[in-house]
């Protein structure tokens, strides 16, 4: 008998969300971003759910290898490029394209490209300009020089940048300002552009991007972290974290629940103990009142209701006030987030964003990929 917690992955919802991305950018090609184990969904589920993509973007050669093992033969982009010169061999063997964002990566490519082992193989380069995010990329003043060097070595080059504020409309640098900074330098150079993440696709669809790079919207969550911001867009949740009630406690007025006795009650309540804790990836900072979806009578999901967390999250358990769900018994199925409860709403109650909850699913949680 294993613990009842399971991360359900809905590959049909992933395919649906990818089709929606295409509606936002009908002429663009799509890099489906599957870094961090496909935002916690597994590379294998991503290969299935996003089979209709044009390419997959990730960071890690081990994940690129797993992706090739699923049978994917199309493009793979390494979003942070090489971390060491030796990576060039794995990159060649796995036929990956790569971002170049730093001088030493240019040196490594230059050192290796004429080595006999390379025999003419040339990855496609995504040359990254820092247009104001100040994280990765060459400054606009240096960009042309790097472009000329790589162009001279025979690489095909796509122009790339990343926006800091695509989910805000009142912060600087704006998406438009960053895009203009890129255009000023690359306007007369050959090469396509890749600039749009999910927030850009949703809120700045006028920005041209030959290849778009959606991540979070493919997984049905909001780039801004607020579920209300994507209401009505038609995105579907792709991960449902579910478990069961493993114990019930009947409390009298004046009692408390869990470590530190954080939650105190002044009326009699019923507490359900659910097999899911921070060692499963559930956020330990979840506040009292964080919603948990309790399935309805006979375990029917759609007739269930949201009940509030009561008490500190433990390593292996959480405690929920189910006084308003009198049918709840030991064994009642529970959804922590997913189809019935927006991941962003749970994230909000814990001071984080849906991205982090997806990526945090712990190794000990089994997956069911459907
Ligand atoms: C992660 C990432 C993306 C995807 O961002 P979302 O906000 O998840 O859409 C796009 N581009 C780059 C370079 C990234 O690192």
Coordinates of N, CA, C and O in Angstrom, one line a residue, residues 81-161:
X81 N 22.6 28.0 -23.3 CA 23.8 27.7 -24.0 C 24.7 26.7 -23.3 O 24.3 26.0 -22.4
X82 N 26.0 26.9 -23.6 CA 27.0 25.9 -23.0 C 27.4 26.4 -21.6 O 27.6 27.6 -21.4
X83 N 27.6 25.4 -20.7 CA 28.1 25.8 -19.4 C 29.6 25.4 -19.3 O 30.3 25.8 -18.4
X84 N 30.1 24.6 -20.3 CA 31.5 24.3 -20.3 C 31.9 23.9 -21.8 O 31.0 23.5 -22.5
X85 N 33.1 24.0 -22.1 CA 33.5 23.7 -23.5 C 33.2 22.3 -23.9 O 32.7 22.0 -25.0
X86 N 33.4 21.3 -23.0 CA 33.1 19.9 -23.3 C 31.7 19.7 -23.7 O 31.3 18.7 -24.3
X87 N 30.8 20.5 -23.2 CA 29.3 20.3 -23.5 C 29.1 20.3 -25.0 O 28.0 19.8 -25.5
X88 N 30.0 20.9 -25.8 CA 29.8 20.9 -27.2 C 29.7 19.5 -27.8 O 28.9 19.3 -28.8
X89 N 30.3 18.5 -27.2 CA 30.2 17.2 -27.8 C 28.8 16.6 -27.6 O 28.2 16.1 -28.5
X90 N 28.3 16.7 -26.3 CA 27.0 16.2 -26.1 C 26.0 17.0 -26.9 O 25.0 16.5 -27.5
X91 N 26.2 18.3 -27.0 CA 25.3 19.2 -27.8 C 25.3 18.7 -29.3 O 24.2 18.6 -29.9
X92 N 26.5 18.3 -29.8 CA 26.5 17.9 -31.2 C 25.8 16.5 -31.3 O 25.0 16.3 -32.2
X93 N 26.1 15.6 -30.3 CA 25.5 14.3 -30.4 C 24.0 14.3 -30.3 O 23.3 13.5 -30.9
X94 N 23.5 15.3 -29.5 CA 22.0 15.4 -29.3 C 21.4 16.4 -30.3 O 20.2 16.6 -30.3
X95 N 22.2 16.9 -31.2 CA 21.7 17.8 -32.3 C 20.9 19.0 -31.7 O 19.8 19.2 -32.1
X96 N 21.5 19.7 -30.7 CA 20.8 20.8 -30.1 C 21.3 22.1 -30.7 O 22.5 22.2 -31.1
X97 N 20.5 23.1 -30.7 CA 20.9 24.5 -31.0 C 21.1 25.2 -29.7 O 20.7 24.7 -28.7
X98 N 21.8 26.3 -29.8 CA 22.1 26.9 -28.5 C 22.1 28.4 -28.4 O 22.4 29.1 -29.4
X99 N 21.7 28.9 -27.3 CA 21.8 30.4 -27.0 C 23.3 30.7 -26.7 O 24.0 29.9 -26.2
X100 N 23.7 31.9 -27.2 CA 25.0 32.4 -26.8 C 24.7 33.7 -26.1 O 24.1 34.6 -26.7
X101 N 25.1 33.8 -24.8 CA 24.8 35.1 -24.1 C 26.0 35.7 -23.4 O 26.0 36.7 -22.8
X102 N 27.2 35.0 -23.6 CA 28.4 35.4 -22.8 C 29.7 35.2 -23.6 O 29.7 34.2 -24.4
X103 N 30.7 36.0 -23.4 CA 31.9 35.9 -24.2 C 32.6 34.6 -24.2 O 33.0 34.1 -25.3
X104 N 32.7 33.9 -23.1 CA 33.4 32.6 -23.1 C 32.7 31.6 -23.9 O 33.4 30.7 -24.5
X105 N 31.4 31.7 -24.1 CA 30.7 30.8 -25.0 C 31.1 31.0 -26.4 O 31.2 30.0 -27.2
X106 N 31.4 32.2 -26.8 CA 31.9 32.5 -28.1 C 33.3 31.9 -28.3 O 33.5 31.3 -29.4
X107 N 34.1 32.0 -27.3 CA 35.5 31.5 -27.4 C 35.4 29.9 -27.6 O 36.1 29.4 -28.4
X108 N 34.5 29.3 -26.8 CA 34.4 27.8 -26.9 C 34.0 27.4 -28.3 O 34.5 26.4 -28.8
X109 N 33.0 28.1 -28.8 CA 32.6 27.8 -30.2 C 33.7 28.0 -31.2 O 33.9 27.1 -32.0
X110 N 34.4 29.0 -31.0 CA 35.5 29.3 -31.9 C 36.6 28.3 -31.8 O 37.1 27.8 -32.8
X111 N 36.9 27.9 -30.6 CA 38.0 26.9 -30.3 C 37.6 25.6 -31.0 O 38.5 24.8 -31.4
X112 N 36.4 25.2 -30.9 CA 36.0 23.8 -31.3 C 35.5 23.7 -32.7 O 35.5 22.5 -33.2
X113 N 35.1 24.7 -33.3 CA 34.2 24.6 -34.5 C 35.0 24.0 -35.6 O 34.5 23.3 -36.5
X114 N 36.3 24.2 -35.6 CA 37.1 23.6 -36.7 C 37.8 22.3 -36.3 O 38.6 21.8 -37.1
X115 N 37.6 21.9 -35.1 CA 38.2 20.6 -34.7 C 37.6 19.5 -35.5 O 36.5 19.5 -35.9
X116 N 38.5 18.5 -35.8 CA 38.0 17.4 -36.7 C 36.7 16.7 -36.2 O 35.9 16.3 -37.0
X117 N 36.6 16.6 -34.9 CA 35.4 15.9 -34.4 C 34.1 16.6 -34.8 O 33.0 16.1 -34.8
X118 N 34.3 17.9 -35.1 CA 33.1 18.7 -35.5 C 32.7 18.6 -36.9 O 31.5 18.7 -37.3
X119 N 33.7 18.4 -37.7 CA 33.5 18.1 -39.2 C 32.2 18.8 -39.8 O 31.3 18.2 -40.3
X120 N 32.3 20.1 -39.6 CA 31.2 20.9 -40.4 C 29.9 21.1 -39.6 O 29.1 21.8 -40.1
X121 N 29.7 20.3 -38.5 CA 28.4 20.5 -37.8 C 28.4 21.9 -37.2 O 29.3 22.3 -36.6
X122 N 27.3 22.5 -37.4 CA 27.1 23.9 -36.9 C 25.8 24.0 -36.2 O 24.7 23.9 -36.9
X123 N 25.8 24.2 -34.9 CA 24.5 24.4 -34.2 C 23.9 25.8 -34.7 O 24.7 26.7 -35.1
X124 N 22.7 25.9 -34.7 CA 22.1 27.2 -35.0 C 22.2 28.1 -33.7 O 22.0 27.6 -32.6
X125 N 22.7 29.3 -33.8 CA 22.9 30.2 -32.7 C 21.8 31.1 -32.4 O 21.3 31.8 -33.3
X126 N 21.4 31.2 -31.2 CA 20.4 32.2 -30.7 C 21.2 33.2 -29.9 O 21.6 32.9 -28.7
X127 N 21.5 34.3 -30.5 CA 22.4 35.3 -29.9 C 21.5 36.3 -29.0 O 20.6 36.9 -29.5
X128 N 21.9 36.3 -27.7 CA 21.0 37.0 -26.8 C 21.5 38.4 -26.5 O 22.7 38.6 -26.1
X129 N 20.6 39.4 -26.6 CA 21.0 40.7 -26.3 C 20.3 41.1 -24.9 O 19.1 40.8 -24.7
X130 N 21.1 41.7 -24.0 CA 20.5 42.3 -22.8 C 19.9 43.6 -23.1 O 20.7 44.6 -23.3
X131 N 18.6 43.7 -23.2 CA 18.0 45.0 -23.6 C 17.4 45.7 -22.4 O 16.5 46.6 -22.5
X132 N 17.8 45.2 -21.2 CA 17.3 45.9 -20.0 C 16.9 45.0 -18.8 O 16.6 45.5 -17.7
X133 N 16.8 43.7 -19.1 CA 16.5 42.8 -18.0 C 17.7 42.6 -17.0 O 17.6 42.4 -15.9
X134 N 18.9 42.8 -17.7 CA 20.2 42.7 -16.9 C 20.4 41.4 -16.2 O 20.8 41.4 -15.0
X135 N 20.1 40.4 -16.9 CA 20.4 39.0 -16.4 C 21.3 38.4 -17.4 O 22.5 38.3 -17.1
X136 N 20.9 37.9 -18.5 CA 21.8 37.3 -19.5 C 21.8 38.2 -20.8 O 20.8 38.8 -21.1
X137 N 22.9 38.1 -21.5 CA 23.0 38.7 -22.8 C 24.1 39.8 -23.0 O 24.6 40.3 -22.0
X138 N 24.4 40.0 -24.2 CA 25.4 41.1 -24.5 C 24.7 42.4 -24.6 O 23.6 42.6 -25.0
X139 N 25.5 43.4 -24.1 CA 24.9 44.8 -24.2 C 24.8 45.2 -25.6 O 25.5 44.8 -26.5
X140 N 23.8 46.1 -25.9 CA 23.6 46.5 -27.3 C 24.9 47.0 -28.0 O 25.1 46.7 -29.1
X141 N 25.8 47.7 -27.2 CA 27.0 48.2 -27.8 C 28.0 47.1 -28.3 O 28.8 47.3 -29.1
X142 N 27.9 45.9 -27.6 CA 28.8 44.8 -28.0 C 28.2 43.8 -29.0 O 28.9 43.0 -29.5
X143 N 26.9 43.9 -29.2 CA 26.2 42.9 -29.9 C 26.7 42.7 -31.3 O 26.9 41.6 -31.8
X144 N 26.9 43.8 -32.0 CA 27.3 43.7 -33.4 C 28.6 43.0 -33.6 O 28.8 42.2 -34.5
X145 N 29.5 43.3 -32.7 CA 30.9 42.7 -32.7 C 30.8 41.2 -32.5 O 31.4 40.4 -33.2
X146 N 30.0 40.7 -31.6 CA 29.8 39.3 -31.4 C 29.1 38.7 -32.6 O 29.5 37.6 -33.0
X147 N 28.1 39.3 -33.1 CA 27.4 38.8 -34.2 C 28.3 38.6 -35.4 O 28.3 37.6 -36.0
X148 N 29.2 39.6 -35.6 CA 30.1 39.5 -36.7 C 31.1 38.4 -36.6 O 31.4 37.6 -37.5
X149 N 31.6 38.2 -35.3 CA 32.5 37.1 -35.1 C 31.8 35.7 -35.4 O 32.4 34.9 -36.0
X150 N 30.7 35.5 -34.9 CA 30.0 34.2 -35.1 C 29.5 34.1 -36.5 O 29.7 33.0 -37.1
X151 N 29.1 35.1 -37.1 CA 28.7 35.1 -38.5 C 29.9 34.7 -39.4 O 29.8 33.9 -40.3
X152 N 31.1 35.3 -39.0 CA 32.3 35.0 -39.7 C 32.7 33.5 -39.6 O 33.4 33.0 -40.5
X153 N 32.3 32.9 -38.5 CA 32.6 31.4 -38.3 C 31.6 30.5 -39.1 O 31.8 29.3 -39.0
X154 N 30.7 31.1 -39.7 CA 29.7 30.3 -40.5 C 28.5 29.9 -39.8 O 27.7 29.1 -40.2
X155 N 28.2 30.5 -38.6 CA 27.0 30.2 -37.9 C 25.8 30.9 -38.4 O 25.9 32.1 -38.8
X156 N 24.6 30.2 -38.4 CA 23.4 30.9 -38.7 C 22.9 31.5 -37.3 O 22.9 30.8 -36.3
X157 N 22.4 32.7 -37.3 CA 22.1 33.4 -36.1 C 20.7 34.0 -36.0 O 20.3 34.6 -37.0
X158 N 20.0 33.7 -34.9 CA 18.7 34.3 -34.6 C 18.9 35.3 -33.5 O 19.7 35.0 -32.6
X159 N 18.2 36.4 -33.6 CA 18.4 37.4 -32.6 C 17.4 37.2 -31.4 O 16.2 36.9 -31.7
X160 N 17.9 37.3 -30.2 CA 17.0 36.9 -29.1 C 17.1 38.0 -28.0 O 18.2 38.5 -27.7
X161 N 16.0 38.2 -27.3 CA 16.1 39.0 -26.1 C 14.9 38.5 -25.2 O 14.1 37.6 -25.6

